[in-house]
XYZ file of C-alpha atoms in Angstrom:
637
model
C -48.092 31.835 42.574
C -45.077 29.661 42.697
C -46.789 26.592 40.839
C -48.558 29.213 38.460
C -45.318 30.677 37.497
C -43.446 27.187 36.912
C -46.406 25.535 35.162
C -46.114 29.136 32.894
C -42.118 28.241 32.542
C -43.012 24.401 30.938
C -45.459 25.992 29.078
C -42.965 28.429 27.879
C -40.380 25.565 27.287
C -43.155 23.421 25.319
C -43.921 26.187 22.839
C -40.401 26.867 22.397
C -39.511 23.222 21.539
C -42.721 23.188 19.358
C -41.179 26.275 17.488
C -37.917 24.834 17.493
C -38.729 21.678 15.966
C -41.446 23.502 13.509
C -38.742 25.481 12.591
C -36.362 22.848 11.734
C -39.080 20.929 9.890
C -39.176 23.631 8.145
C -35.723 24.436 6.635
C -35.953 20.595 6.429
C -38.685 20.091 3.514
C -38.052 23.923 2.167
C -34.067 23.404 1.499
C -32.887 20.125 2.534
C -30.112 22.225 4.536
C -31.502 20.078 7.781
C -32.572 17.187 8.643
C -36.351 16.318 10.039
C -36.110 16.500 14.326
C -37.090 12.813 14.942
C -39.321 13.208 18.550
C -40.203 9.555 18.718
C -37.019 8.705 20.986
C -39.563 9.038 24.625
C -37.281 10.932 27.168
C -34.904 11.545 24.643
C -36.741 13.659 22.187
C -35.062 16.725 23.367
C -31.319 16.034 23.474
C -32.133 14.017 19.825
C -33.491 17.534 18.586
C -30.050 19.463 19.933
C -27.852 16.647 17.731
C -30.048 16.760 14.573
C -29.950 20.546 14.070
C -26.666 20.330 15.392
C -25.581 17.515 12.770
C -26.860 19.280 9.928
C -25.838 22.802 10.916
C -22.249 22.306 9.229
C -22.719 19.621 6.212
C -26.233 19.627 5.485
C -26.429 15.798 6.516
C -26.224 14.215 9.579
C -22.862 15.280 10.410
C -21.535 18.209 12.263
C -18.798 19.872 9.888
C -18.456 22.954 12.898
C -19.053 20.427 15.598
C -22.091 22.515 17.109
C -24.536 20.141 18.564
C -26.492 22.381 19.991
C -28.126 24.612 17.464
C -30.160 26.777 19.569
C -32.027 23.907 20.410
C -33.262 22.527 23.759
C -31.541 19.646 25.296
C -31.952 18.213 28.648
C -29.728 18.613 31.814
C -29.065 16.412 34.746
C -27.611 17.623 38.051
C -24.468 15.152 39.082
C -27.091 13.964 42.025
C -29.715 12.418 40.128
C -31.842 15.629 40.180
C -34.844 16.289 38.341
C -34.891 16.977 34.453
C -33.314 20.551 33.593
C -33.953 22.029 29.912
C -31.498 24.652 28.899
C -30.425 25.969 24.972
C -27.273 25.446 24.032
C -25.592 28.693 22.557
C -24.239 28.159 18.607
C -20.897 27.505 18.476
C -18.639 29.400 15.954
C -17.639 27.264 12.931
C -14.134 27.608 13.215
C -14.300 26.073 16.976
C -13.534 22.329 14.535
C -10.710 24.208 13.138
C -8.646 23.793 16.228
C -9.134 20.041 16.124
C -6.043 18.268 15.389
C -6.481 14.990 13.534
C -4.950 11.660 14.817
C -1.106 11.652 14.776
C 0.407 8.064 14.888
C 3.871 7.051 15.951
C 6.687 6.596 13.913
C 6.777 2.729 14.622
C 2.916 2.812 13.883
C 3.929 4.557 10.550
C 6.214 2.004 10.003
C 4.237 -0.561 10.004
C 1.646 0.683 8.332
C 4.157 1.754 5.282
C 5.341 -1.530 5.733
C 1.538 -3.285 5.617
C 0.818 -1.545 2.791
C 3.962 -2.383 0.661
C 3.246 -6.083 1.795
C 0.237 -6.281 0.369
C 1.545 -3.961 -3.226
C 4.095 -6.873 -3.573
C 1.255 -9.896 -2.967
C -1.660 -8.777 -4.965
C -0.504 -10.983 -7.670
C 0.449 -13.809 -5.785
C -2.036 -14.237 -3.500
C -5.560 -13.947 -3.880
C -8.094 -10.695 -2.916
C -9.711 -13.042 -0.247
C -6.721 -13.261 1.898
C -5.525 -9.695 1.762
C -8.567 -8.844 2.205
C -8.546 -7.738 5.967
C -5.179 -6.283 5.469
C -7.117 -3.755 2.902
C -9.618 -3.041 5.217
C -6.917 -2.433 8.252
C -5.418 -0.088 5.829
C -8.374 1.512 4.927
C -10.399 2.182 8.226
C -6.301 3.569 9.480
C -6.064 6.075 6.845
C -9.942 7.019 7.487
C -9.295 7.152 11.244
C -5.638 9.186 10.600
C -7.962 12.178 8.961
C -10.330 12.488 11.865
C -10.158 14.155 15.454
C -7.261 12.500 17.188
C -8.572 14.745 20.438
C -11.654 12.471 20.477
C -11.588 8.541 21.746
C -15.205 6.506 20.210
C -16.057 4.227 22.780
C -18.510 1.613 22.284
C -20.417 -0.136 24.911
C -21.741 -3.807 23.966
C -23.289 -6.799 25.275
C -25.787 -9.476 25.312
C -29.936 -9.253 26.033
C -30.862 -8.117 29.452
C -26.905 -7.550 30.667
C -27.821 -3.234 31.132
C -25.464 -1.951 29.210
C -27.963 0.823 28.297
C -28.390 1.611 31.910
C -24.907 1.488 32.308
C -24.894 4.374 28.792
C -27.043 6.593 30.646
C -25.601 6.550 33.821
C -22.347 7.601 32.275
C -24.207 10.175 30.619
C -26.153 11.569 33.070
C -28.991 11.650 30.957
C -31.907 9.023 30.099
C -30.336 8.842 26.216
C -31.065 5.204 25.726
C -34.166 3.303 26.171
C -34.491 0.872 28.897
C -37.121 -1.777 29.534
C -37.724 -5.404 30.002
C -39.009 -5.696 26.435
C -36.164 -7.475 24.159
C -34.197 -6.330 22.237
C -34.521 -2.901 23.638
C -31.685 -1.321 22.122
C -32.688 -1.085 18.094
C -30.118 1.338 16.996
C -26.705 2.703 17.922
C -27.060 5.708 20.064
C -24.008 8.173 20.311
C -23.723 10.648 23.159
C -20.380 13.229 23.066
C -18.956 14.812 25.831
C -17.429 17.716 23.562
C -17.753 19.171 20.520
C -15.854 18.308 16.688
C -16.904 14.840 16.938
C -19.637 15.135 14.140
C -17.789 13.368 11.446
C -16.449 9.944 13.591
C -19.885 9.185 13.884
C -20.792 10.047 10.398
C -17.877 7.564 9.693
C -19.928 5.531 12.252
C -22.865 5.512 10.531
C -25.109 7.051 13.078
C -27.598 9.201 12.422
C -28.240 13.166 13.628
C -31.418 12.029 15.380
C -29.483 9.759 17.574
C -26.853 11.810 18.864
C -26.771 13.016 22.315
C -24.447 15.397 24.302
C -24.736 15.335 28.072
C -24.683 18.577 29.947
C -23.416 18.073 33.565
C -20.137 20.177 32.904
C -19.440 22.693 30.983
C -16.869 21.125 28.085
C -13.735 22.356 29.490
C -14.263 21.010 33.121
C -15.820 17.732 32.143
C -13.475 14.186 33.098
C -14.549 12.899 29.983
C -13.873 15.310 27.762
C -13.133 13.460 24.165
C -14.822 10.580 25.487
C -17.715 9.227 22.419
C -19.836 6.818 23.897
C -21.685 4.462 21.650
C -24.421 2.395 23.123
C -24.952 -0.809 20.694
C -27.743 -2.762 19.787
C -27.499 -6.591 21.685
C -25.180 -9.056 20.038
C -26.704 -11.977 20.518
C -30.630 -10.394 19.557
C -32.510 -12.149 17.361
C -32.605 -9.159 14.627
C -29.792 -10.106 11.567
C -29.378 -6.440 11.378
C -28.649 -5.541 15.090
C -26.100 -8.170 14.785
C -24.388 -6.521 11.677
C -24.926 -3.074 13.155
C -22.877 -4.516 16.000
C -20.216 -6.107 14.271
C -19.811 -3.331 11.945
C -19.381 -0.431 14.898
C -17.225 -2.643 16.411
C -14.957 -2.962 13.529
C -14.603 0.921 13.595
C -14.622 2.371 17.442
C -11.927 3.349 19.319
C -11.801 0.955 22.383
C -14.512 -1.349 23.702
C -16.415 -1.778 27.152
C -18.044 -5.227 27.175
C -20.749 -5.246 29.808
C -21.441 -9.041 31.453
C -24.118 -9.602 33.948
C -23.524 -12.665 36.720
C -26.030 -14.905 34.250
C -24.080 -14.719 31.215
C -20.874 -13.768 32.090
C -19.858 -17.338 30.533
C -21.951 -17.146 27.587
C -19.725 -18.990 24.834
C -21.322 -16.904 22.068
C -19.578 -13.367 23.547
C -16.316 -15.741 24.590
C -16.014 -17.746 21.102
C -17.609 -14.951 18.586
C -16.171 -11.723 19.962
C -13.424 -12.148 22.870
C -11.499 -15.140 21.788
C -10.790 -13.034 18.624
C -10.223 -9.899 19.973
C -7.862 -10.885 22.320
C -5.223 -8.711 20.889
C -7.361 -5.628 21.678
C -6.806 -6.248 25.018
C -5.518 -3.042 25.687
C -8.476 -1.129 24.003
C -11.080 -3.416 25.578
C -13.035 -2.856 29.592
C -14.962 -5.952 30.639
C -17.718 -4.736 32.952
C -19.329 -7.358 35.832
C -22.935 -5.307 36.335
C -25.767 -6.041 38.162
C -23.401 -7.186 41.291
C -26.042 -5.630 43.556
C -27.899 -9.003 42.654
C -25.292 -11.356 43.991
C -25.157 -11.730 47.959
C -21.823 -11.299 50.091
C -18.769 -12.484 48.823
C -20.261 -14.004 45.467
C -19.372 -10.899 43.437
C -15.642 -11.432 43.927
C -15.705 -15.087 43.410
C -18.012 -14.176 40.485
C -15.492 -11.956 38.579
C -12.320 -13.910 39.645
C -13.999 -16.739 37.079
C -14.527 -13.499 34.400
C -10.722 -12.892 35.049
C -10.225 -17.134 34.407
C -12.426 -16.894 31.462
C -10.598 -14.074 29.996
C -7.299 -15.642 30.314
C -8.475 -18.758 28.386
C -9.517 -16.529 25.872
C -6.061 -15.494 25.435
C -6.915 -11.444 26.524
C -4.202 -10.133 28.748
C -5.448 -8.317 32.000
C -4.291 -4.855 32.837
C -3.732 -5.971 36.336
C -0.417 -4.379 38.612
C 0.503 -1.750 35.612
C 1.090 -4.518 33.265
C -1.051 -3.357 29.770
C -4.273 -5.280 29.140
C -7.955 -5.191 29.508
C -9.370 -3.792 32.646
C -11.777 -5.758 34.440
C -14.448 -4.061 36.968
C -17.403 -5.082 38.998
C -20.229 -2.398 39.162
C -23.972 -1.746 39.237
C -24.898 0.774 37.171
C -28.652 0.801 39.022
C -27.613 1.332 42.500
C -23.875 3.387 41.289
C -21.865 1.083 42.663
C -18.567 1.232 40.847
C -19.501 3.640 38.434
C -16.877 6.251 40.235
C -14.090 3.982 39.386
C -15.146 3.081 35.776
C -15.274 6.877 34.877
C -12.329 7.693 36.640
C -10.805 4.726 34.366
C -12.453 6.106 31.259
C -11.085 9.442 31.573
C -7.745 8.493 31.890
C -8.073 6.422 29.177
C -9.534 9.076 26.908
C -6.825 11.726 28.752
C -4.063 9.699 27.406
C -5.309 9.998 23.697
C -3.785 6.635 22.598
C -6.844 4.296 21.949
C -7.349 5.341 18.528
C -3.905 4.588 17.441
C -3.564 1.113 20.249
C -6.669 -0.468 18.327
C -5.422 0.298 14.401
C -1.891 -1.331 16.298
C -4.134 -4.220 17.351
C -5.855 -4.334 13.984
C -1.907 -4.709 12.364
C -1.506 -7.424 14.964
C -4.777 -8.830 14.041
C -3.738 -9.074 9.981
C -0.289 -9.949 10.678
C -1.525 -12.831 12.614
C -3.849 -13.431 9.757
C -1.296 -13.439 6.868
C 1.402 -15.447 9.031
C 0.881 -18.716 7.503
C 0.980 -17.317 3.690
C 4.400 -15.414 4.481
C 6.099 -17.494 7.369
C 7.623 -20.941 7.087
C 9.509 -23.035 10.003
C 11.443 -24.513 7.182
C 14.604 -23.468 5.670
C 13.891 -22.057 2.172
C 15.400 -21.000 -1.185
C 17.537 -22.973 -3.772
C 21.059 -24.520 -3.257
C 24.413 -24.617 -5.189
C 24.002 -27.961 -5.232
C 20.531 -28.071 -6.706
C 21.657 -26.023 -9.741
C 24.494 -27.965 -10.146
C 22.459 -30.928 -10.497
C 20.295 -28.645 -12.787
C 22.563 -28.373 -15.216
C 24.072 -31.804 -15.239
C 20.289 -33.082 -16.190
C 20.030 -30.362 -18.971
C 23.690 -30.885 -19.974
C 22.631 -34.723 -19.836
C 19.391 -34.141 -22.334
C 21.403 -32.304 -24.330
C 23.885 -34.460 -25.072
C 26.925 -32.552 -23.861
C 29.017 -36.031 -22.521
C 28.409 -37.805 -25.810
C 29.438 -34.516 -28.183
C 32.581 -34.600 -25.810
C 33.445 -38.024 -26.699
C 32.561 -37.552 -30.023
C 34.763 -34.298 -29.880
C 37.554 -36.543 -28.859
C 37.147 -39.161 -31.355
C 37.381 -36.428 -34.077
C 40.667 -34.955 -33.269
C 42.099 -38.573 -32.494
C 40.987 -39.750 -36.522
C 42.328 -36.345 -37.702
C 45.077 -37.209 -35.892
C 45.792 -40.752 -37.492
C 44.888 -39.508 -40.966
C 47.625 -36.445 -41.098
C 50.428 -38.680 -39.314
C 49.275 -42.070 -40.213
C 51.466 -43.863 -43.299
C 50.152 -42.771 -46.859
C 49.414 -46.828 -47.645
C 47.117 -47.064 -44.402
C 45.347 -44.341 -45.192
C 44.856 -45.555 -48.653
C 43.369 -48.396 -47.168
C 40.859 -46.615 -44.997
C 40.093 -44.329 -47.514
C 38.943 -47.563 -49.902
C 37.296 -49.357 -47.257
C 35.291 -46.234 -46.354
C 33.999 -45.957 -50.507
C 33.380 -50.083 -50.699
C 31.639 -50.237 -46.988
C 28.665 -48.428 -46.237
C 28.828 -45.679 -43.319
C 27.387 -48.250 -40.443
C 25.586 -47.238 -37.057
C 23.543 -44.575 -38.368
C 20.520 -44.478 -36.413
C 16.889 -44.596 -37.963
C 14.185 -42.059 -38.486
C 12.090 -43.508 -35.412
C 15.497 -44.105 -33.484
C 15.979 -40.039 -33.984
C 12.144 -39.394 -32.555
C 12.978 -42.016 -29.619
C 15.794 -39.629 -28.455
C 14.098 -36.594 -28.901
C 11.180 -37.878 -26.747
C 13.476 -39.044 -24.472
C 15.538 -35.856 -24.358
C 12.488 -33.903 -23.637
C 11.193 -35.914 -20.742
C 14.953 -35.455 -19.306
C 14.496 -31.971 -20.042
C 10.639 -31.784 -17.886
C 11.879 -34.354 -15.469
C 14.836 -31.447 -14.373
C 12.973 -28.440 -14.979
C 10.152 -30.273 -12.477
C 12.997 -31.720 -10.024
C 14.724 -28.040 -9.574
C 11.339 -26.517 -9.372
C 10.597 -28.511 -6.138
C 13.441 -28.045 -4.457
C 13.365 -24.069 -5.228
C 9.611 -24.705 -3.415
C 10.258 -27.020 -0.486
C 9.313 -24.976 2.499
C 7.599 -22.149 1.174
C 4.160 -21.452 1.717
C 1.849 -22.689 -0.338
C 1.156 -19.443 -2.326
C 4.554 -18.775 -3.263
C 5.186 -22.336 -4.000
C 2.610 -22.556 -6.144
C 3.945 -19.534 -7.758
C 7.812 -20.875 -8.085
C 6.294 -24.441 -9.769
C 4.285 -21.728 -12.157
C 7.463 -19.948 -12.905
C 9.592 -23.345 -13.766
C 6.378 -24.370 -15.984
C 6.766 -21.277 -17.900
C 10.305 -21.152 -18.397
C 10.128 -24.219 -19.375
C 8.071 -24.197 -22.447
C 10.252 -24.022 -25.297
C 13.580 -25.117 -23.662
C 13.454 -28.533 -25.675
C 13.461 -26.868 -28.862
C 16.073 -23.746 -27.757
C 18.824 -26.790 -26.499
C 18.568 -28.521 -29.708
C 19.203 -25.280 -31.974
C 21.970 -24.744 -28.866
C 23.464 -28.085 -29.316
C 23.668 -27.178 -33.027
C 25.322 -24.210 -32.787
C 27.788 -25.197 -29.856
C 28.567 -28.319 -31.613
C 32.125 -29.335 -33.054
C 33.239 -25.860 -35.060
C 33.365 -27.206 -38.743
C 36.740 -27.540 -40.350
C 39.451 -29.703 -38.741
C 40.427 -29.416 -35.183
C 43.392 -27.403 -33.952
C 46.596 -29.046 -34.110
C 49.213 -29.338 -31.732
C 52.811 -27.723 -32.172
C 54.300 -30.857 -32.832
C 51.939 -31.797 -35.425
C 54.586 -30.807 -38.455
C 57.084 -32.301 -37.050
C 55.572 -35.423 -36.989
C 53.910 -34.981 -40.638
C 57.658 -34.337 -41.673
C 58.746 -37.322 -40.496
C 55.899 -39.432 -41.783
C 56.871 -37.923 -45.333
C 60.513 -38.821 -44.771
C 59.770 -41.749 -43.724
C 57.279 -42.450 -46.997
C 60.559 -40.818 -49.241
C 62.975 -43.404 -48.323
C 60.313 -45.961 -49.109
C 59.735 -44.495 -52.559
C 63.571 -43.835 -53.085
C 64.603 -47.446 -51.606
C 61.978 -48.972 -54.261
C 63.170 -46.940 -57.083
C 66.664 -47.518 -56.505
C 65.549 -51.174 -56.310
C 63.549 -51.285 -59.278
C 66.856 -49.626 -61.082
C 68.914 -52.646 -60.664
C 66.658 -54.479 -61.680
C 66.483 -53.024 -64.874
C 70.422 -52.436 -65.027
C 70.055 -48.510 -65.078
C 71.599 -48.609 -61.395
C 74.158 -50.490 -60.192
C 73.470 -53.578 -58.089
C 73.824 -52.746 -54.076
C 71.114 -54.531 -52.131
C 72.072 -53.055 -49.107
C 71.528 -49.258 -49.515
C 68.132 -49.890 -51.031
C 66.706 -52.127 -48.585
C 67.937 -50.391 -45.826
C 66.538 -47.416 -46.690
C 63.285 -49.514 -47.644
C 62.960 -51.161 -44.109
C 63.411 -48.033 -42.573
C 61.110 -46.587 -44.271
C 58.472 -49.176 -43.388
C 59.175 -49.614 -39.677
C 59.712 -46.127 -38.766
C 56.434 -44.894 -40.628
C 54.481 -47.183 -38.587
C 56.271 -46.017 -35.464
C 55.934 -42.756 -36.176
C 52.011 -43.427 -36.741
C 52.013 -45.153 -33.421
C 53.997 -42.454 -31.429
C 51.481 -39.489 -32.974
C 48.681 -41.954 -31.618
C 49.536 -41.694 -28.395
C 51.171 -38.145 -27.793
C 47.372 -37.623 -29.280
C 45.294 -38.555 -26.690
C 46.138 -35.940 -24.627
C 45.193 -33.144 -26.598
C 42.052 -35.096 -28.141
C 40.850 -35.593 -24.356
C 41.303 -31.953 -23.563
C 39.434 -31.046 -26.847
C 36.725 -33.412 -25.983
C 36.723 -32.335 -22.551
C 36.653 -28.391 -23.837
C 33.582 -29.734 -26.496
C 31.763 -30.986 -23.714
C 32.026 -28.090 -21.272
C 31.117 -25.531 -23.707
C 28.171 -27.502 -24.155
C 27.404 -27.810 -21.162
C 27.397 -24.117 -20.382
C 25.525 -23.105 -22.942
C 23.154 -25.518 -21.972
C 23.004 -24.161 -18.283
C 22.892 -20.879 -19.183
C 20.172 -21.659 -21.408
C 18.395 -23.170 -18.519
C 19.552 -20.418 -16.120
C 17.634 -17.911 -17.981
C 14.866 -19.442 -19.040
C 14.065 -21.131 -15.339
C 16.689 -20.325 -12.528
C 16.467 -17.226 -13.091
C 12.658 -16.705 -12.790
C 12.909 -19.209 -9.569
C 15.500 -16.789 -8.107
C 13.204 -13.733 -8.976
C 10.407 -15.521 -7.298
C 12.515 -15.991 -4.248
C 13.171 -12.788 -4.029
C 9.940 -11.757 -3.975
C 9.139 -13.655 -1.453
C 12.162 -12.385 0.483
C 11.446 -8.988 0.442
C 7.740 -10.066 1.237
C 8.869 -11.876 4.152
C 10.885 -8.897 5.418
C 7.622 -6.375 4.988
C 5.644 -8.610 7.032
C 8.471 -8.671 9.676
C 8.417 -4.491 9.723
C 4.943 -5.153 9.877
C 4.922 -7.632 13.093
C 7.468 -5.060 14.349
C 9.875 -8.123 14.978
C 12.822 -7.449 11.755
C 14.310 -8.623 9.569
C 14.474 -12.014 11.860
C 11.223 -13.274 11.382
C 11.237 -16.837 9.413
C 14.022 -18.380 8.203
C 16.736 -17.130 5.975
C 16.864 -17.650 1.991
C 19.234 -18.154 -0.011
């Protein structure tokens, strides 16, 4: 009667799974409000049912919008000691049980930086290229995706190579025979997801995985499980032969929470997991379990010896251990065929997933990761930025070019000849003035002399603009080098022409220079000195003809003084001159010159300096993003 009654109970539970699926296949093709019950998964068909109907139950997809897996569905139930198979329905869950889930809150450092991250790569996008910001988009990205999602739920993926049991290892954690095991290779073809509480529907749709694969184990109820939170995520091999279990892999690993690496005693060295996954993700150290199974297969003290070269390993691979309290990857020996170790590896997951501080330690990591990344595009061990005395020299070339010594002397020349024309005698400058109408105006240069020094003020001009531009670049990285020699190539075009026109228009001011206060003075006494000439002569000239009465002396006193002290006077004027002509060439030359270097300020310094500062306030966003300051690099001036 016994047997009768429990082969009428499986018969029971056979129909009912029958009309469960039916009925789902039903709303399936009918409305598309749920997906088709996939019962191809062997011992898993029932527990795949539960997560389909439960996926589609809230969004119509594969997703659980209400986080009710179990839909009225069967799923399958394991006693905690390995008893026989147990079916049991699970009860629909309200659809505002999600509504209590609290997404992922990060720190305000981890704000920070983000903030920071994200303002690093605003202010690069068009300086450096979409390549090499790249990650940093995608850190930014998957953060913001993972901020919106259950923060009360930790994804944990468990990978590793061919034949190492990390399925085994997935369903002894759950329980529950979820993922396939066999000596056929690869056996693992597709991520499988198993949830040890409800709401965590849409991390795996972020995941990717399918309703059909989606498993809850059913040891506890959800409030007295250990792992409560905890999403396990058994991966397809890493190193399989399938392209597309290898991009599954790397893709879920991008995304999850924290990782448990599973190593067997064969290929526990393998350079492919060392060099392709753990070498890189040695800054996820915290976030990351490295799991020695299959120890049942190594004899006496060969286990320890076994995982102290793991621990070596690991530490060449740059991954700090978690070892005395110290943060870091844990590292555990185990079987998961004969149990041993398993205790301590769930006890260590459910702390971890207690704590509720993988999610936001692995987009951390991922800033680390992109910092590390974008160091040598924003951080230079050279001193950087563009001196005084580099724009002094600046100047001097474009002052050079434009002629700014040369108008200075000419300057000076000028006021000396006005000089010696207004207080020179009246029969030297009669003499100047005839020489200048018989002799032609000599040292005039040619037509092709002019386009000679035009050429060769414009290479002066692209010799300093190209000098200054280096030295404003010396030490950054390349980037914003290349940038600052782009910036000094722009400014640059049309700086020839605009110091020409400037050279025109601060040239000598037309009109005759200023004069001195003693100027009349000295004019006066040139005339005087002229009228005593004329009057001496005339009174001369009178005797001569009778109408004066003869007195030699008078006359040619006055006569000689006349002619000596008008050359004096010429020759005193001369030099009380070159003073003031030196200052006024001096005053030519410096106006010149800073109308030439502001010129060249504006048209190239100033662009350098913006550039500079760019990269200054770059350089101090990717030091809030390291989480080191404002001390990161060198300083700029």
């Amino acid at each position: 009667m016994a047997e009768d009654a429990g082969r009428g109970r499986r018969l029971r539970g056979r129909r009912s799974e029958r009309s469960d699926s039916s009925h789902a296949r039903v709303r399936d093709e009918t409305t598309g409000a749920h997906p088709r019950v996939d019962r191809t998964e062997g011992s898993t068909g029932g527990s795949g049912g539960s997560a389909g109907a439960g996926g589609s139950a809230g969004t119509g997809g594969s997703g659980d919008g209400d986080g009710a897996w179990g839909d009225g569905l069967i799923a399958r139930r394991v006693d905690e000691n390995g008893g026989p198979e147990q079916f049991a329905v699970l009860p629909s869950r309200p659809a505002s049980s999600s509504a209590a889930l609290m997404p992922l809150a990060y720190d305000g450092n981890l704000r920070s930086r983000l903030d920071a991250l994200r303002e690093l790569v605003g202010l690069s996008r068009t300086r450096l290229d979409s390549g090499t910001l790249a990650e940093a988009g995608r850190v930014l990205d998957e953060a913001a995706a993972r901020r919106r999602l259950s923060g009360q739920h930790t994804v944990v993926a468990i990978a590793g190579a061919t034949g190492s049991g990390k399925s085994q290892l997935f369903n002894t954690l759950a329980g529950v025979t979820i993922s396939e095991t066999g000596v056929r290779r690869p056996t693992t073809a597709a991520p499988i997801a198993c949830s040890w509480s409800d709401g965590a529907a849409s991390l795996l749709d972020r995941l990717g995985i399918p309703g059909r694969l989606r498993r809850r184990p059913l040891q506890h109820p959800d409030s007295e499980s250990p792992l409560r939170g905890l999403v396990l995520i058994d991966l397809p091999d890493h190193d399989s032969a399938a392209v597309q279990h290898r991009e599954q892999v790397d893709r879920i690993l991008a995304l999850v929470d924290a990782v448990v690496w599973v190593v067997d005693p064969e290929k526990y060295a393998d350079a492919l997991i060392h060099e392709r996954y753990l070498r890189p993700m040695a800054g996820h150290a915290e976030v990351t379990f490295v799991v020695l199974n299959q120890v049942d297969r190594l004899p006496g003290e060969a286990a320890e010896q076994v995982l102290d070269d793991l621990r070596r390993l690991l530490d060449e691979d740059g991954i700090a251990l978690g070892e005395y309290g110290e943060p870091g990857a844990t590292v555990l020996a185990l079987s998961a065929l004969t149990g041993e170790g398993i205790g301590e590896l769930r006890e260590t997951l459910g702390q971890f997933v207690a704590e509720r501080q993988a999610p936001a330690r692995r987009i951390a990591a991922d800033v680390d990761a992109a910092a590390r990344h974008l160091r040598p595009v924003y951080v230079t061990g050279r001193r950087t930025g563009l001196s005084e005395e580099a724009r002094e020299e600046f100047a001097d070339r474009l002052a050079d070019a434009v002629g700014a010594t040369a108008a200075g002397e000419a300057a000076e020349r000028a006021w000396l000849r006005h000089a010696n024309r207004a207080c020179g005698t009246p029969w030297l400058r009669l003499w100047r003035w005839y020489h200048d109408r018989r002799d032609p105006v000599t040292g005039r240069l040619s037509t092709r002399s002019q386009a000679d020094e035009e050429a060769t003020a414009r290479q002066r001009v692209e010799q300093a603009v190209r000098t200054v531009s280096d030295r404003a670049s010396a030490g950054l990285p390349a980037p914003w080098a290349q940038a600052m020699r782009e910036a000094a190539v722009r400014g640059a075009q049309g700086l020839p022409e605009a110091l020409d026109e400037l050279a025109v228009r601060a040239g000598l001011p037309p009109g005759r220079p200023p004069r001195p206060g003693w100027w009349p003075v000295a004019v006066l006494a040139q005339a005087t000195m002229t009228l005593l000439q004329v009057v001496g002569g005339l009174w001369l000239l009178g005797q001569i003809i009778g109408i004066v009465p003869p007195n030699l002396g008078v006359p040619v006193l006055l006569m000689l003084a006349g002619i000596v002290g008008g050359p004096l006077i010429e020759w005193s004027c001369r030099l009380a001159a070159r003073g003031p002509a030196r200052r006024y060439g001096h005053e030519a030359e410096r106006l010149l010159r800073e109308a030439a270097a502001g010129c060249g300020r504006a048209r190239v310094l100033d662009p350098l300096a913006a550039e500079l500062l760019r990269y200054r306030e770059v350089r101090e966003q990717y030091a809030r993003v390291t989480g080191a300051g404002v001390g990161v690099g060198t300083a700029t001036r």
